[in-house]
Coordinates of C-alpha atoms and ligand atoms in Angstrom, one line a residue:
Chain O
M1 CA -2.1 -117.9 -96.3
K2 CA -3.7 -121.2 -97.2
I3 CA -5.9 -122.2 -94.5
L4 CA -6.7 -126.4 -93.8
V5 CA -8.7 -126.5 -90.9
C6 CA -9.5 -130.0 -90.3
I7 CA -12.8 -131.0 -89.0
S8 CA -14.3 -134.0 -86.6
H9 CA -18.1 -135.2 -87.2
V10 CA -18.6 -135.6 -84.0
P11 CA -22.0 -136.1 -81.5
D12 CA -23.4 -133.3 -80.2
T13 CA -22.4 -132.6 -77.0
T14 CA -25.4 -133.7 -75.2
S15 CA -25.5 -137.2 -76.6
K16 CA -26.4 -140.0 -74.8
I17 CA -23.4 -142.5 -75.5
N18 CA -25.0 -146.0 -76.7
F19 CA -22.9 -148.8 -77.8
T20 CA -24.1 -151.9 -80.3
D21 CA -22.8 -154.8 -81.7
G22 CA -21.9 -156.7 -78.3
D23 CA -20.6 -153.3 -77.0
T24 CA -18.1 -153.2 -80.1
K25 CA -19.7 -150.3 -81.6
F26 CA -21.0 -146.4 -81.2
D27 CA -24.6 -146.7 -81.2
T28 CA -25.5 -143.1 -83.7
N29 CA -28.9 -144.3 -83.1
G30 CA -30.7 -140.7 -82.4
V31 CA -27.5 -139.0 -82.4
Q32 CA -27.1 -135.9 -83.7
F33 CA -23.7 -134.7 -85.5
V34 CA -22.0 -131.6 -84.9
I35 CA -18.5 -129.7 -85.5
N36 CA -16.2 -130.9 -82.9
P37 CA -16.1 -128.0 -80.4
N38 CA -12.1 -127.7 -80.5
D39 CA -12.2 -127.6 -84.6
E40 CA -15.2 -124.4 -84.4
F41 CA -13.2 -122.3 -82.2
G42 CA -10.0 -123.2 -85.3
L43 CA -12.7 -122.7 -87.7
T44 CA -14.0 -119.1 -86.9
R45 CA -10.5 -118.0 -86.5
A46 CA -9.9 -119.4 -89.7
M47 CA -12.7 -117.0 -91.1
W48 CA -11.0 -114.1 -89.7
F49 CA -7.9 -114.4 -91.5
K50 CA -10.0 -115.2 -94.4
E51 CA -12.1 -111.2 -94.1
K52 CA -8.8 -110.0 -92.8
Q53 CA -5.6 -111.0 -94.4
G54 CA -7.3 -112.7 -97.3
A55 CA -6.6 -116.2 -96.2
H56 CA -8.4 -119.6 -98.7
V57 CA -9.7 -121.9 -95.8
T58 CA -10.6 -125.0 -96.9
V59 CA -12.1 -127.8 -94.3
V60 CA -10.9 -131.4 -94.2
N61 CA -12.8 -134.8 -92.6
V62 CA -11.6 -138.4 -93.2
G63 CA -15.1 -140.6 -93.6
G64 CA -18.2 -141.7 -94.8
A65 CA -21.0 -139.6 -97.0
E66 CA -23.0 -139.0 -93.6
T67 CA -20.4 -136.4 -92.7
E68 CA -20.9 -134.3 -95.5
P69 CA -23.9 -132.3 -94.0
T70 CA -21.0 -131.3 -91.3
L71 CA -19.0 -130.2 -93.8
R72 CA -21.8 -128.4 -95.4
K73 CA -21.9 -126.3 -92.0
A74 CA -18.3 -125.2 -92.5
L75 CA -18.2 -124.1 -96.1
A76 CA -22.0 -122.5 -95.4
I77 CA -20.0 -120.6 -92.0
G78 CA -17.8 -119.3 -94.4
A79 CA -14.7 -122.0 -95.5
D80 CA -14.3 -122.0 -99.8
A81 CA -14.0 -124.7 -100.1
A82 CA -14.4 -128.8 -98.7
I83 CA -12.6 -132.3 -99.2
R84 CA -13.7 -135.4 -97.8
V85 CA -11.5 -138.6 -97.9
N86 CA -13.4 -141.2 -98.8
T87 CA -12.6 -144.0 -95.4
P88 CA -14.4 -144.5 -92.1
A89 CA -11.9 -142.6 -89.3
T90 CA -11.0 -146.0 -87.5
D91 CA -7.7 -144.9 -85.3
G92 CA -6.5 -141.7 -84.4
F93 CA -2.9 -142.1 -87.0
S94 CA -4.7 -143.6 -89.4
V95 CA -6.6 -140.3 -90.2
A96 CA -3.5 -138.1 -89.1
K97 CA -1.8 -139.9 -91.8
Q98 CA -4.8 -139.4 -95.1
L99 CA -4.8 -135.6 -93.5
A100 CA -0.9 -135.3 -93.9
N101 CA -1.3 -135.9 -97.8
V102 CA -4.2 -133.9 -98.0
V103 CA -1.6 -131.1 -96.5
K104 CA 0.9 -132.4 -98.4
D105 CA -0.9 -132.2 -101.6
G106 CA -2.7 -128.7 -101.4
G107 CA 0.7 -127.1 -99.8
Y108 CA -1.3 -125.8 -96.8
D109 CA 0.7 -123.2 -95.0
L110 CA -1.7 -123.3 -91.8
V111 CA -3.1 -126.5 -90.4
I112 CA -5.7 -125.9 -88.1
A113 CA -6.9 -129.2 -86.2
G114 CA -8.9 -129.6 -82.8
R115 CA -6.9 -130.6 -79.5
E116 CA -9.0 -133.2 -79.0
S117 CA -11.5 -134.5 -80.4
I118 CA -14.7 -134.8 -77.7
D119 CA -16.0 -138.7 -78.8
Y120 CA -12.6 -140.7 -78.9
N121 CA -10.6 -138.3 -77.4
G122 CA -7.7 -138.8 -78.7
G123 CA -6.1 -135.5 -78.8
M124 CA -3.4 -136.5 -81.2
V125 CA -5.0 -135.8 -84.9
P126 CA -2.7 -132.0 -85.3
G127 CA 0.2 -133.7 -83.7
M128 CA 0.6 -136.4 -85.7
I129 CA 0.1 -134.1 -89.4
A130 CA 2.3 -132.0 -87.7
G131 CA 5.8 -135.1 -87.6
L132 CA 4.2 -136.5 -90.6
T133 CA 4.1 -133.0 -92.4
N134 CA 7.5 -131.3 -90.5
A135 CA 5.2 -128.5 -89.7
N136 CA 6.0 -126.5 -86.5
F137 CA 3.0 -127.5 -83.9
I138 CA 1.7 -125.9 -81.0
N139 CA -0.4 -127.1 -79.0
N140 CA -3.5 -126.1 -77.0
C141 CA -3.6 -122.7 -79.0
I142 CA -6.0 -119.9 -77.6
K143 CA -4.3 -117.1 -79.3
L144 CA -3.0 -116.8 -83.0
D145 CA -1.2 -113.9 -85.0
V146 CA 0.2 -114.7 -88.6
E147 CA 2.4 -111.9 -90.3
G148 CA 3.7 -112.8 -93.1
T149 CA 5.2 -115.8 -91.7
S150 CA 6.2 -115.1 -88.4
V151 CA 3.6 -116.7 -86.2
T152 CA 3.3 -115.4 -82.4
A153 CA 1.3 -117.5 -80.4
V154 CA -0.4 -118.2 -76.9
R155 CA -1.2 -121.5 -75.6
E156 CA -2.5 -122.6 -72.2
I157 CA 0.3 -124.4 -69.8
D158 CA -1.6 -126.2 -66.9
G159 CA -1.8 -123.5 -64.0
G160 CA -1.6 -120.4 -66.6
K161 CA -0.3 -119.5 -70.3
E162 CA 2.9 -119.1 -72.2
T163 CA 3.8 -116.9 -75.6
V164 CA 4.7 -118.6 -78.1
S165 CA 7.2 -117.3 -81.2
T166 CA 7.3 -119.9 -84.7
S167 CA 7.0 -120.2 -88.7
L168 CA 5.0 -121.2 -90.9
P169 CA 4.1 -124.0 -91.9
L170 CA 2.1 -125.0 -89.2
V171 CA -0.4 -126.6 -87.4
I172 CA -2.0 -126.2 -83.9
G173 CA -4.5 -127.2 -81.5
S174 CA -6.9 -125.4 -81.0
Q175 CA -9.6 -125.0 -78.0
K176 CA -11.8 -122.8 -75.8
G177 CA -10.3 -119.1 -75.8
L178 CA -8.7 -119.0 -79.3
V179 CA -11.6 -116.7 -80.2
E180 CA -14.6 -115.2 -77.9
E181 CA -17.5 -118.4 -77.7
S182 CA -19.5 -114.7 -78.8
D183 CA -17.8 -114.7 -82.5
L184 CA -19.0 -118.8 -83.3
R185 CA -21.0 -118.4 -85.8
I186 CA -24.4 -119.7 -86.8
P187 CA -25.1 -120.8 -90.5
N188 CA -27.5 -117.9 -92.2
M189 CA -29.4 -118.3 -95.3
R190 CA -27.0 -116.6 -97.7
G191 CA -24.6 -119.1 -96.4
I192 CA -26.6 -122.7 -96.5
M193 CA -27.1 -121.3 -100.2
M194 CA -23.9 -120.4 -101.3
A195 CA -22.4 -123.8 -99.6
R196 CA -24.7 -125.4 -102.3
Q197 CA -22.0 -124.1 -105.0
K198 CA -19.2 -124.4 -103.2
P199 CA -16.6 -127.1 -104.2
L200 CA -16.7 -130.8 -101.9
T201 CA -14.4 -132.8 -103.2
V202 CA -14.6 -136.6 -102.9
V203 CA -10.5 -137.9 -102.6
D204 CA -9.5 -141.5 -102.3
P205 CA -8.1 -142.7 -99.1
V206 CA -3.7 -143.5 -99.0
D207 CA -3.4 -146.9 -98.6
T208 CA -2.4 -147.2 -94.3
I209 CA -2.1 -150.1 -92.0
T210 CA -4.0 -149.5 -88.7
E211 CA -1.7 -149.3 -85.8
T212 CA -4.7 -148.8 -82.6
A213 CA -8.3 -150.6 -82.9
S214 CA -11.6 -150.3 -80.8
V215 CA -12.0 -153.8 -79.0
K216 CA -15.0 -153.4 -76.8
F217 CA -17.0 -150.2 -75.1
E218 CA -18.2 -149.8 -71.8
K219 CA -20.3 -147.8 -69.8
P220 CA -19.2 -146.4 -66.3
A221 CA -21.2 -148.6 -63.4
P222 CA -24.5 -146.9 -62.0
K223 CA -23.6 -144.5 -59.8
G224 CA -24.8 -145.4 -56.1
A225 CA -27.4 -142.8 -54.2
V226 CA -26.2 -139.8 -52.9
K227 CA -25.3 -138.9 -48.8
L228 CA -27.3 -135.9 -48.2
V229 CA -25.6 -134.3 -45.1
S230 CA -27.6 -131.7 -43.3
P231 CA -26.4 -128.0 -43.5
D232 CA -26.7 -128.0 -40.0
N233 CA -24.3 -130.6 -39.7
L234 CA -20.6 -130.1 -42.0
D235 CA -19.2 -131.3 -39.6
E236 CA -20.8 -135.1 -40.2
L237 CA -19.4 -133.7 -43.9
I238 CA -15.9 -133.5 -43.0
S239 CA -16.1 -137.0 -41.2
L240 CA -17.6 -138.2 -43.9
L241 CA -14.4 -137.2 -46.3
H242 CA -12.2 -138.2 -43.6
N243 CA -12.9 -141.5 -42.3
E244 CA -15.1 -142.9 -45.3
A245 CA -14.0 -141.2 -48.8
K246 CA -10.3 -141.1 -47.3
V247 CA -9.8 -137.8 -49.4
I248 CA -9.0 -135.2 -46.8
Chain C
M1 CA 14.1 -154.4 -73.9
S2 CA 13.7 -152.4 -71.3
V3 CA 10.2 -150.1 -70.5
L4 CA 10.7 -146.7 -71.1
V5 CA 8.9 -144.0 -68.8
Y6 CA 9.1 -140.5 -69.1
T7 CA 9.2 -139.3 -65.9
E8 CA 7.6 -135.2 -65.6
S9 CA 9.5 -132.4 -63.3
E10 CA 9.3 -129.1 -62.4
Q11 CA 11.9 -126.5 -61.7
G12 CA 14.0 -130.5 -61.5
K13 CA 12.3 -131.3 -59.0
L14 CA 10.6 -134.9 -59.7
K15 CA 6.4 -134.1 -59.7
K16 CA 4.1 -136.9 -58.7
V17 CA 2.8 -137.9 -61.4
A18 CA 6.5 -139.0 -62.4
F19 CA 6.3 -141.4 -59.3
E20 CA 2.6 -142.7 -61.2
V21 CA 4.0 -143.2 -64.6
A22 CA 6.5 -145.3 -63.3
S23 CA 3.9 -147.3 -61.2
Y24 CA 2.6 -148.3 -64.0
A25 CA 5.9 -148.6 -65.8
K26 CA 6.8 -151.4 -63.3
A27 CA 4.0 -152.5 -63.7
V28 CA 3.7 -153.4 -67.2
A29 CA 7.4 -154.5 -66.9
D30 CA 6.5 -157.0 -64.6
Q31 CA 3.9 -158.6 -67.1
L32 CA 6.6 -158.2 -69.9
E33 CA 9.2 -159.6 -67.7
T34 CA 11.7 -157.2 -68.2
T35 CA 13.1 -153.9 -66.5
V36 CA 12.3 -150.3 -66.2
T37 CA 14.4 -147.6 -67.3
A38 CA 13.3 -143.7 -66.7
I39 CA 14.5 -140.5 -68.4
T40 CA 14.2 -137.7 -67.0
I41 CA 14.8 -133.8 -68.7
N42 CA 16.5 -131.6 -66.4
T43 CA 15.6 -133.0 -63.4
D44 CA 18.1 -132.6 -60.2
D45 CA 17.5 -135.4 -57.6
T46 CA 16.1 -138.7 -59.4
S47 CA 17.1 -141.0 -56.5
A48 CA 13.0 -141.3 -55.4
L49 CA 12.3 -143.4 -58.7
E50 CA 13.8 -146.4 -57.4
N51 CA 10.8 -146.3 -54.9
Y52 CA 8.4 -146.7 -57.3
G53 CA 10.0 -149.8 -59.8
V54 CA 12.5 -148.2 -61.7
D55 CA 15.9 -150.1 -62.2
K56 CA 17.4 -147.2 -64.5
V57 CA 17.9 -143.3 -64.8
L58 CA 18.5 -141.8 -68.3
S59 CA 19.6 -138.8 -66.7
V60 CA 19.4 -135.8 -69.6
S61 CA 20.7 -132.2 -68.9
N62 CA 20.4 -129.7 -71.3
S63 CA 20.0 -126.1 -71.5
E64 CA 18.3 -126.5 -74.5
L65 CA 15.2 -128.0 -72.8
N66 CA 15.3 -125.8 -69.7
T67 CA 11.9 -124.7 -71.1
F68 CA 9.2 -127.3 -72.6
N69 CA 9.4 -127.9 -75.8
A70 CA 7.3 -130.7 -77.7
K71 CA 9.4 -131.4 -80.2
G72 CA 13.1 -131.2 -78.3
Y73 CA 10.9 -133.1 -75.6
A74 CA 9.8 -135.8 -77.9
E75 CA 13.2 -136.1 -79.4
A76 CA 14.8 -137.4 -76.7
I77 CA 12.5 -139.7 -75.2
Q78 CA 12.8 -141.3 -79.0
Q79 CA 17.0 -142.1 -79.2
A80 CA 15.9 -142.9 -74.9
A81 CA 13.9 -145.3 -76.2
E82 CA 16.2 -147.0 -78.9
K83 CA 18.7 -147.1 -77.0
E84 CA 17.3 -149.3 -74.9
S85 CA 14.9 -151.2 -77.2
S86 CA 11.5 -150.3 -76.3
K87 CA 9.0 -151.9 -76.8
V88 CA 6.3 -149.7 -74.6
V89 CA 6.8 -145.6 -73.7
V90 CA 5.1 -144.4 -71.2
L91 CA 3.9 -141.4 -69.8
S92 CA 1.2 -139.0 -68.5
S93 CA -1.7 -137.0 -69.1
S94 CA -0.6 -133.5 -68.6
A95 CA -0.3 -130.9 -71.0
N96 CA 2.8 -131.3 -72.2
S97 CA 2.9 -134.8 -72.5
K98 CA -0.2 -134.9 -74.1
Y99 CA 1.1 -132.5 -76.6
L100 CA 4.3 -134.3 -77.3
A101 CA 3.2 -138.0 -77.4
P102 CA 1.5 -138.0 -81.1
L103 CA 5.0 -136.3 -82.1
L104 CA 6.9 -139.0 -80.3
A105 CA 4.4 -141.6 -81.9
V106 CA 5.3 -140.5 -85.9
F107 CA 9.1 -140.8 -84.1
L108 CA 8.4 -143.7 -83.2
N109 CA 6.4 -145.3 -86.0
A110 CA 4.1 -146.1 -82.8
G111 CA 0.7 -146.4 -81.9
Y112 CA -0.5 -143.6 -79.0
A113 CA -2.9 -144.7 -76.8
S114 CA -4.1 -141.1 -74.4
N115 CA -6.1 -141.3 -71.5
V116 CA -5.1 -144.8 -70.2
I117 CA -6.5 -145.9 -66.9
A118 CA -5.3 -149.4 -66.4
A119 CA -2.7 -151.6 -66.6
P120 CA -3.1 -153.6 -69.6
S121 CA -5.0 -156.4 -69.8
N122 CA -3.3 -158.3 -72.2
T123 CA 0.4 -157.6 -73.9
A124 CA -0.6 -160.1 -77.0
P125 CA -2.6 -158.5 -78.4
F126 CA -1.3 -155.0 -76.2
T127 CA -4.7 -153.8 -75.0
V128 CA -5.3 -151.3 -72.6
K129 CA -9.2 -149.5 -71.1
R130 CA -9.0 -146.0 -71.5
N131 CA -11.6 -143.0 -71.0
A132 CA -13.8 -142.1 -74.2
F133 CA -16.7 -139.9 -74.4
T134 CA -15.5 -137.5 -72.1
N135 CA -16.2 -140.2 -69.8
K136 CA -19.0 -141.1 -70.8
A137 CA -17.5 -144.5 -71.2
F138 CA -14.3 -146.8 -71.0
E139 CA -12.6 -147.7 -74.4
D140 CA -10.6 -151.2 -74.7
M141 CA -8.1 -150.0 -77.4
A142 CA -5.7 -152.6 -78.8
I143 CA -2.2 -151.8 -80.4
S144 CA -0.1 -153.4 -83.1
T145 CA 2.4 -151.4 -83.5
D146 CA 5.9 -153.1 -82.7
V147 CA 6.1 -150.0 -80.5
K148 CA 3.4 -148.5 -78.0
I149 CA 2.9 -145.2 -76.0
V150 CA 0.4 -145.0 -73.4
G151 CA -0.2 -142.3 -71.6
V152 CA -1.8 -142.6 -68.4
S153 CA -4.5 -140.5 -67.0
S154 CA -3.9 -138.9 -63.4
N155 CA -5.1 -140.5 -60.4
A156 CA -5.6 -143.5 -62.2
F157 CA -3.5 -146.1 -61.5
G158 CA -2.6 -144.6 -57.9
L159 CA 1.1 -145.0 -56.5
V160 CA 2.5 -148.1 -55.4
E161 CA 5.5 -148.2 -53.5
T162 CA 8.1 -151.3 -54.4
S163 CA 12.1 -151.6 -52.7
G164 CA 14.5 -151.4 -55.6
S165 CA 17.1 -149.3 -56.4
A166 CA 18.3 -147.6 -59.8
T167 CA 21.9 -146.7 -61.9
T168 CA 21.9 -143.6 -63.3
E169 CA 23.9 -143.0 -66.3
A170 CA 24.2 -139.4 -68.1
F171 CA 22.6 -139.2 -71.4
S172 CA 22.8 -136.6 -74.4
P173 CA 20.5 -136.9 -77.2
S174 CA 21.2 -135.0 -79.9
I175 CA 18.3 -132.0 -80.3
T176 CA 17.7 -130.5 -83.8
D177 CA 15.9 -127.1 -84.2
L178 CA 13.4 -127.1 -81.4
G179 CA 10.9 -124.9 -84.1
I180 CA 9.0 -123.3 -81.5
K181 CA 10.4 -120.5 -78.9
V182 CA 9.1 -119.4 -75.8
E183 CA 9.5 -115.4 -75.2
S184 CA 7.6 -116.0 -72.2
V185 CA 5.5 -117.7 -69.3
D186 CA 2.7 -116.5 -67.4
K187 CA 2.1 -118.6 -64.6
A188 CA 0.6 -118.7 -60.6
S189 CA 3.4 -119.9 -58.8
D190 CA 1.9 -120.4 -55.8
K191 CA -1.3 -121.8 -57.1
V192 CA -2.0 -125.4 -57.4
S193 CA -2.7 -126.8 -61.1
I194 CA -6.6 -128.4 -62.2
A195 CA -4.2 -131.0 -63.0
D196 CA -1.8 -131.7 -60.4
A197 CA -4.2 -130.8 -58.1
D198 CA -5.8 -133.5 -56.0
I199 CA -8.8 -132.0 -54.6
V200 CA -11.0 -129.1 -57.2
V201 CA -12.6 -126.6 -55.3
S202 CA -15.1 -125.7 -58.2
G203 CA -17.4 -122.5 -58.7
G204 CA -20.4 -122.3 -61.2
R205 CA -23.3 -119.1 -61.7
G206 CA -24.8 -120.0 -58.4
L207 CA -22.7 -117.5 -57.0
K208 CA -23.5 -114.9 -58.5
G209 CA -20.6 -113.0 -59.7
P210 CA -16.9 -112.6 -59.4
E211 CA -16.4 -110.8 -56.0
N212 CA -18.2 -114.0 -54.1
W213 CA -14.9 -116.0 -55.1
G214 CA -13.3 -115.3 -52.1
M215 CA -14.3 -118.0 -50.2
I216 CA -14.2 -120.4 -52.8
E217 CA -10.5 -119.9 -52.7
E218 CA -10.2 -119.7 -49.2
L219 CA -11.8 -122.8 -48.9
A220 CA -9.4 -124.1 -52.0
D221 CA -6.1 -122.8 -49.4
V222 CA -7.6 -124.5 -46.4
L223 CA -7.6 -127.7 -48.4
G224 CA -4.4 -126.8 -50.5
A225 CA -6.7 -127.8 -53.7
A226 CA -6.7 -125.9 -57.0
T227 CA -10.4 -123.8 -58.0
A228 CA -12.1 -124.3 -61.1
C229 CA -15.3 -122.9 -63.0
S230 CA -18.3 -124.1 -64.9
K231 CA -18.5 -122.7 -68.2
P232 CA -20.5 -119.9 -68.5
V233 CA -18.3 -118.4 -65.3
S234 CA -15.4 -118.1 -68.0
D235 CA -17.3 -116.6 -70.8
L236 CA -19.0 -113.9 -68.0
G237 CA -15.2 -113.1 -67.3
W238 CA -15.5 -114.0 -63.7
R239 CA -12.8 -116.4 -64.2
P240 CA -9.8 -117.2 -66.3
H241 CA -10.8 -119.2 -69.2
G242 CA -8.4 -121.8 -67.9
E243 CA -10.2 -122.3 -65.2
H244 CA -13.1 -123.8 -66.5
V245 CA -13.3 -127.3 -66.5
G246 CA -15.6 -130.0 -68.5
Q247 CA -16.6 -131.5 -71.5
T248 CA -15.5 -128.0 -73.3
G249 CA -12.6 -127.1 -70.6
K250 CA -10.5 -128.9 -68.7
P251 CA -10.7 -132.2 -67.6
V252 CA -10.6 -132.7 -64.2
A253 CA -9.6 -136.1 -62.6
S254 CA -8.7 -135.5 -58.9
N255 CA -9.1 -137.6 -55.9
L256 CA -12.0 -135.0 -54.5
Y257 CA -13.8 -132.6 -56.6
I258 CA -16.3 -130.5 -54.9
A259 CA -18.7 -128.0 -57.2
I260 CA -20.1 -125.3 -55.2
G261 CA -23.5 -123.8 -57.5
I262 CA -22.8 -126.3 -60.2
S263 CA -26.5 -127.1 -61.8
G264 CA -24.2 -130.5 -63.5
A265 CA -25.2 -129.9 -67.0
I266 CA -24.0 -133.5 -69.1
Q267 CA -21.2 -131.4 -70.8
H268 CA -19.6 -130.2 -67.3
L269 CA -20.7 -133.6 -65.8
A270 CA -18.5 -135.6 -68.2
G271 CA -15.0 -133.3 -67.5
V272 CA -15.4 -134.0 -64.4
N273 CA -16.9 -137.2 -63.9
A274 CA -12.7 -138.9 -63.4
S275 CA -13.0 -137.9 -60.2
K276 CA -13.2 -140.0 -57.9
V277 CA -15.0 -138.8 -54.9
K278 CA -17.9 -135.8 -55.9
V279 CA -19.1 -133.3 -53.1
V280 CA -21.7 -130.8 -54.6
I281 CA -23.4 -128.2 -52.6
N282 CA -26.5 -126.8 -54.8
S283 CA -29.6 -125.0 -52.4
D284 CA -31.8 -126.5 -55.6
P285 CA -32.6 -130.4 -54.4
E286 CA -33.1 -130.8 -58.2
A287 CA -30.4 -129.7 -59.2
P288 CA -28.6 -133.0 -61.5
F289 CA -25.8 -132.9 -60.0
F290 CA -26.5 -134.5 -57.1
K291 CA -26.9 -137.5 -59.5
A292 CA -23.7 -137.9 -60.4
A293 CA -22.4 -136.9 -56.4
D294 CA -20.9 -139.2 -53.8
Y295 CA -21.7 -136.4 -50.8
G296 CA -24.0 -134.1 -50.9
V297 CA -25.4 -130.1 -49.3
V298 CA -28.4 -128.8 -49.8
G299 CA -28.5 -124.9 -49.0
D300 CA -27.2 -122.1 -50.1
A301 CA -23.7 -121.7 -50.3
F302 CA -23.6 -118.8 -49.2
Q303 CA -24.1 -120.3 -45.9
V304 CA -22.9 -123.8 -45.9
V305 CA -19.3 -122.4 -47.5
P306 CA -17.9 -120.2 -45.1
E307 CA -18.8 -122.2 -42.2
L308 CA -17.4 -125.3 -43.7
I309 CA -14.1 -123.4 -44.2
E310 CA -14.1 -122.5 -40.2
K311 CA -15.3 -126.2 -39.1
L312 CA -12.0 -127.1 -41.8
K313 CA -9.9 -125.3 -40.1
A314 CA -10.7 -126.5 -37.2
F315 CA -10.4 -129.6 -38.5
K316 CA -6.6 -129.5 -39.6
A317 CA -5.5 -128.0 -36.6
Q318 CA -6.1 -131.1 -35.1
Q319 CA -5.0 -133.5 -36.9
Ligands
LIG401 C1 -21.2 -127.1 -76.7 C2 -21.5 -126.7 -75.6 C3 -20.3 -127.7 -74.6 C4 -20.4 -127.0 -73.4 N1 -19.3 -126.9 -72.0 C5 -19.1 -127.3 -71.0 C6 -17.8 -127.2 -70.4 O1 -16.7 -128.3 -70.6 N2 -18.2 -127.1 -69.0 C7 -19.0 -126.6 -68.3 O2 -19.1 -125.9 -66.9 N3 -20.5 -126.5 -69.2 C8 -20.6 -126.7 -70.4 N4 -21.5 -126.2 -71.2 C9 -22.7 -125.6 -70.6 C10 -23.4 -126.4 -69.8 O3 -24.1 -127.1 -70.5 C11 -23.6 -125.7 -68.3 O4 -25.0 -124.7 -69.1 C12 -22.9 -125.2 -67.5 O5 -22.1 -125.6 -67.4 C13 -24.0 -124.7 -66.1 O6 -23.0 -124.0 -65.7 P1 -23.7 -123.2 -64.2 O7 -23.6 -124.5 -63.5 O8 -23.0 -122.5 -63.4 O9 -25.4 -122.7 -64.2 P2 -26.2 -122.7 -63.9 O10 -26.8 -123.8 -64.7 O11 -26.9 -120.9 -64.1 O12 -26.3 -123.5 -62.7 C14 -26.2 -122.7 -60.8 C15 -26.2 -123.9 -60.5 O13 -26.5 -122.7 -58.8 C16 -27.1 -123.2 -57.7 N5 -27.3 -122.1 -57.4 C17 -28.0 -120.6 -57.5 N6 -27.9 -120.3 -56.2 C18 -27.3 -121.0 -55.6 C19 -26.8 -121.1 -53.5 N7 -26.9 -119.3 -53.3 N8 -26.0 -121.4 -53.4 C20 -25.5 -122.4 -53.7 N9 -25.9 -123.0 -54.8 C21 -26.9 -122.3 -55.6 C22 -28.4 -123.1 -58.9 O14 -29.3 -124.4 -58.0 C23 -27.9 -124.2 -60.2 O15 -28.1 -125.1 -59.8 C24 -21.5 -125.9 -72.8 C25 -22.2 -125.9 -73.6 C26 -22.7 -126.7 -74.9 C27 -23.9 -126.5 -75.8

């Protein structure tokens, strides 16, 4: 099985979010970038397929040269090869088109992408790849088994989960639950050394038009001070929630 | 040229979000000086939609679509959009709508904005405000394709009632191979889901163990709320994964979020900040969550919560 894991290069979860150029650009100053957490769960599941079923795992990112350390990290975790599509990741649809092109070129059976990236939260890339490559698609995937070309999976739904069956070729939107948190891997020295010898291929982008564009960013207005209620006066809390906030 | 809105139902009944997305579609239609067409799938009674600005309902009845299927639903909505020559398609940000929207975007070659929180600020270029960076910022996004898809965030736009009347038309889209088959669904039908809930009661590691969740459930029960938890709580196996909220868990955009024994780490806050009113109960007055909360009680959850339950019961009985 040939697996492609899409890796989004995102600000670490503790990052303070700021903007520059008149609030039109994300300020990368002092920001630590990491593998998108939703993608990390998918990458870890891909490692399982590699080790238990002999799958070949390629990781891919659409972005400039600055994303290469993130791809190298994925190689150090155990991916066999990496591809970087050499164009800035501007909008979700264009990124999906670049990735769909990589999928078609490489003839991948299984494509794993995160349910959403934690920066722009578009939640569109996995579904769009599936639509563009005519593959089956399972979003919010929290369990995935493949036997030959048959697939059984579990996905999270609002208020529960559902078990589904389908076949390859398949795209999944991965998320927490797909593997145990404790199974996530930190690259070790040997992995880091080996990653240096693994191929990281830079490919040119295909022509796409930009469907959506960020015009401006804004940060939420600072919060007013909290109103503290004494634990001995919970009637006041109920009254505030009823009369002032009007939520109960 | 109608604005098309996909109004979700569950077991044949329209969901609350259906009225919210219809209200949103009406606002867009007013800006574009056009009408609103709703598409419903296997919904028994669609009449209430006319109170939220819908002029016409395309009612799909298809047993193949009895369980949700992203591709099948996207095909149905695509064909409705083409029939109505819709330039704007509105849907919610439920898990199902977020699942089908990217497929629909490919089928319609449309730009898609998810987590949208306000009516378009401009229609040419078509510009919407959305949550980004997991609620740490807003993004104004311009969509330049001929057809645009807008995914409205829950509780962001609200319900806007109008008086009107809607015609209903049976609509039979042709559905191709669905690709994915649902084998079984595991859902507690008597429980409010986090996505649908107006109120969410959430517990953190401060509750010390799963055996103490009875009071969280009871508080949720009194309020008609959904229950949720912080990440370590689900990692420790005290609560199911599906209840974990935050940046890497489920997003919460309820009207009221009650956080009990949760410190308010940045990853937790990011995912719940879209909630309108936040109440924090924590024994540590320095807990970061107090900075993000509207109301706070500094106290021991094991004393505060049982007392709050009793007082709320009395309050509800008077209502
Ligand atoms: C990549 C990444 C992603 C993450 N994503 C998420 C996410 O999506 N969601 C999430 O929640 N976390 C997430 N986290 C974890 C996050 O950083 C925090 O560790 C977590 O939110 C803390 O959970 P907690 O508040 O329940 O526990 P703690 O930090 O242990 O806090 C417990 C709180 O309970 C209070 N308390 C103790 N006893 C009592 C009592 N008797 N009565 C009242 N209060 C009491 C304490 O004062 C304390 O404030 C993520 C972390 C990382 C690194």
